Short mmCIF file of C-alpha atoms in Angstrom, two decimals:
data_model
loop_
_atom_site.label_atom_id
_atom_site.label_comp_id
_atom_site.label_asym_id
_atom_site.label_seq_id
_atom_site.Cartn_x
_atom_site.Cartn_y
_atom_site.Cartn_z
CA UNK A 1 -53.22 -26.98 2.56
CA UNK A 2 -49.67 -26.50 3.75
CA UNK A 3 -48.46 -29.03 1.10
CA UNK A 4 -50.19 -27.05 -1.65
CA UNK A 5 -48.50 -23.80 -0.46
CA UNK A 6 -45.08 -25.46 -0.51
CA UNK A 7 -45.63 -26.90 -3.97
CA UNK A 8 -46.87 -23.50 -5.21
CA UNK A 9 -43.81 -21.80 -3.69
CA UNK A 10 -41.48 -24.32 -5.36
CA UNK A 11 -43.22 -23.79 -8.71
CA UNK A 12 -42.82 -20.03 -8.46
CA UNK A 13 -39.16 -20.35 -7.39
CA UNK A 14 -38.32 -22.68 -10.28
CA UNK A 15 -40.17 -20.41 -12.70
CA UNK A 16 -38.16 -17.44 -11.51
CA UNK A 17 -34.88 -19.29 -11.90
CA UNK A 18 -35.82 -19.93 -15.54
CA UNK A 19 -36.15 -16.16 -15.99
CA UNK A 20 -32.66 -15.33 -14.77
CA UNK A 21 -30.43 -14.38 -17.67
CA UNK A 22 -27.67 -16.68 -18.80
CA UNK A 23 -24.13 -15.58 -18.07
CA UNK A 24 -23.75 -12.45 -20.18
CA UNK A 25 -21.11 -12.44 -22.86
CA UNK A 26 -17.97 -10.63 -21.59
CA UNK A 27 -17.31 -7.25 -23.15
CA UNK A 28 -15.14 -7.20 -26.27
CA UNK A 29 -11.76 -5.88 -25.12
CA UNK A 30 -9.19 -6.76 -27.78
CA UNK A 31 -5.47 -6.18 -27.41
CA UNK A 32 -3.90 -5.44 -30.78
CA UNK A 33 -0.34 -6.67 -30.72
CA UNK A 34 1.08 -5.52 -34.03
CA UNK A 35 1.09 -5.44 -37.78
CA UNK A 36 3.88 -6.49 -40.12
CA UNK A 37 3.63 -5.32 -43.72
CA UNK A 38 5.47 -6.79 -46.70
CA UNK A 39 5.29 -5.52 -50.25
CA UNK A 40 5.28 -8.70 -52.31
CA UNK A 41 5.20 -7.37 -55.82
CA UNK A 42 4.15 -3.95 -57.11
CA UNK A 43 0.57 -3.65 -55.84
CA UNK A 44 0.46 -6.94 -53.89
CA UNK A 45 0.86 -6.53 -50.11
CA UNK A 46 0.88 -9.03 -47.25
CA UNK A 47 -0.18 -8.12 -43.70
CA UNK A 48 0.56 -10.27 -40.66
CA UNK A 49 -1.42 -9.24 -37.58
CA UNK A 50 -1.55 -10.46 -34.00
CA UNK A 51 -4.12 -9.84 -31.30
CA UNK A 52 -5.56 -11.18 -28.10
CA UNK A 53 -9.19 -11.13 -27.07
CA UNK A 54 -10.60 -11.75 -30.53
CA UNK A 55 -14.06 -13.29 -30.48
CA UNK A 56 -13.35 -15.22 -33.65
CA UNK A 57 -11.43 -15.06 -36.96
CA UNK A 58 -13.62 -12.17 -38.21
CA UNK A 59 -12.03 -9.84 -35.63
CA UNK A 60 -8.57 -10.75 -36.96
CA UNK A 61 -9.77 -10.18 -40.54
CA UNK A 62 -11.08 -6.73 -39.57
CA UNK A 63 -7.69 -5.87 -38.06
CA UNK A 64 -5.91 -6.89 -41.28
CA UNK A 65 -8.41 -4.97 -43.40
CA UNK A 66 -7.76 -1.82 -41.37
CA UNK A 67 -4.03 -2.25 -41.93
CA UNK A 68 -4.58 -2.69 -45.69
CA UNK A 69 -6.81 0.38 -45.95
CA UNK A 70 -4.34 2.61 -44.15
CA UNK A 71 -1.42 1.22 -46.11
CA UNK A 72 -3.23 1.98 -49.40
CA UNK A 73 -3.73 5.59 -48.29
CA UNK A 74 -0.10 5.95 -47.17
CA UNK A 75 1.04 4.79 -50.63
CA UNK A 76 -1.29 7.30 -52.31
CA UNK A 77 -3.93 4.78 -53.42
CA UNK A 78 -7.60 4.91 -52.68
CA UNK A 79 -8.59 1.26 -52.85
CA UNK A 80 -7.64 -2.23 -51.82
CA UNK A 81 -8.97 -5.62 -52.84
CA UNK A 82 -8.94 -8.56 -50.47
CA UNK A 83 -7.36 -11.70 -51.91
CA UNK A 84 -7.13 -14.03 -48.90
CA UNK A 85 -6.85 -14.15 -45.13
CA UNK A 86 -5.95 -17.05 -42.90
CA UNK A 87 -6.51 -16.69 -39.16
CA UNK A 88 -5.86 -19.03 -36.30
CA UNK A 89 -5.69 -19.01 -32.53
CA UNK A 90 -3.03 -20.58 -30.38
CA UNK A 91 -2.98 -20.21 -26.58
CA UNK A 92 -5.17 -17.11 -26.68
CA UNK A 93 -3.04 -15.36 -29.33
CA UNK A 94 -4.79 -14.86 -32.66
CA UNK A 95 -2.68 -14.49 -35.80
CA UNK A 96 -3.74 -13.47 -39.25
CA UNK A 97 -1.99 -13.55 -42.60
CA UNK A 98 -3.77 -11.49 -45.25
CA UNK A 99 -2.96 -10.50 -48.81
CA UNK A 100 -4.44 -7.47 -50.60
CA UNK A 101 -3.84 -5.59 -53.83
CA UNK A 102 -3.84 -1.83 -53.65
CA UNK A 103 -4.83 0.47 -56.51
CA UNK A 104 -5.69 4.05 -57.41
CA UNK A 105 -8.93 3.08 -59.17
CA UNK A 106 -11.70 0.84 -57.91
CA UNK A 107 -10.51 -2.67 -58.67
CA UNK A 108 -12.65 -5.42 -60.10
CA UNK A 109 -13.97 -8.04 -57.73
CA UNK A 110 -16.39 -8.50 -54.92
CA UNK A 111 -14.11 -7.80 -51.92
CA UNK A 112 -13.06 -4.24 -52.73
CA UNK A 113 -12.38 -1.67 -50.06
CA UNK A 114 -12.63 2.12 -50.28
CA UNK A 115 -9.61 2.97 -48.16
CA UNK A 116 -10.89 6.30 -46.87
CA UNK A 117 -14.22 4.88 -45.78
CA UNK A 118 -12.55 1.83 -44.22
CA UNK A 119 -10.03 3.86 -42.23
CA UNK A 120 -12.77 6.06 -40.82
CA UNK A 121 -14.68 2.95 -39.72
CA UNK A 122 -11.51 1.48 -38.17
CA UNK A 123 -10.84 4.65 -36.21
CA UNK A 124 -14.47 4.76 -35.04
CA UNK A 125 -14.22 1.13 -33.88
CA UNK A 126 -10.85 1.61 -32.18
CA UNK A 127 -8.94 -0.70 -34.49
CA UNK A 128 -5.34 0.45 -34.95
CA UNK A 129 -3.80 0.79 -38.38
CA UNK A 130 -0.32 0.80 -39.94
#
């Protein structure tokens, strides 16, 4: 009888350990290190961004998009169109190199950005801009 009680206790204990949550994901606490902006040609603009604490390349892309949206507004334009972004991580520092076109009218293409809407979303999410 005592052997059955010990086995039952071990079964319950191992069942409970299966219920304990995995290590929770740490909170997202990015450190935005800066934005460099270069006007390449007329409406073509390059943004180089740096940050620490990115979860992946998408966080770097969001940072560059926020920079592009704010830049478009500063220049008196309402829209931007994403052309390309490259992002990579080295020793915990994420870098992104993005190119956008800016325009007064909604540009053609799939990756268009309404600059006012995007800057509001960036501010709401705590992503700094130009």
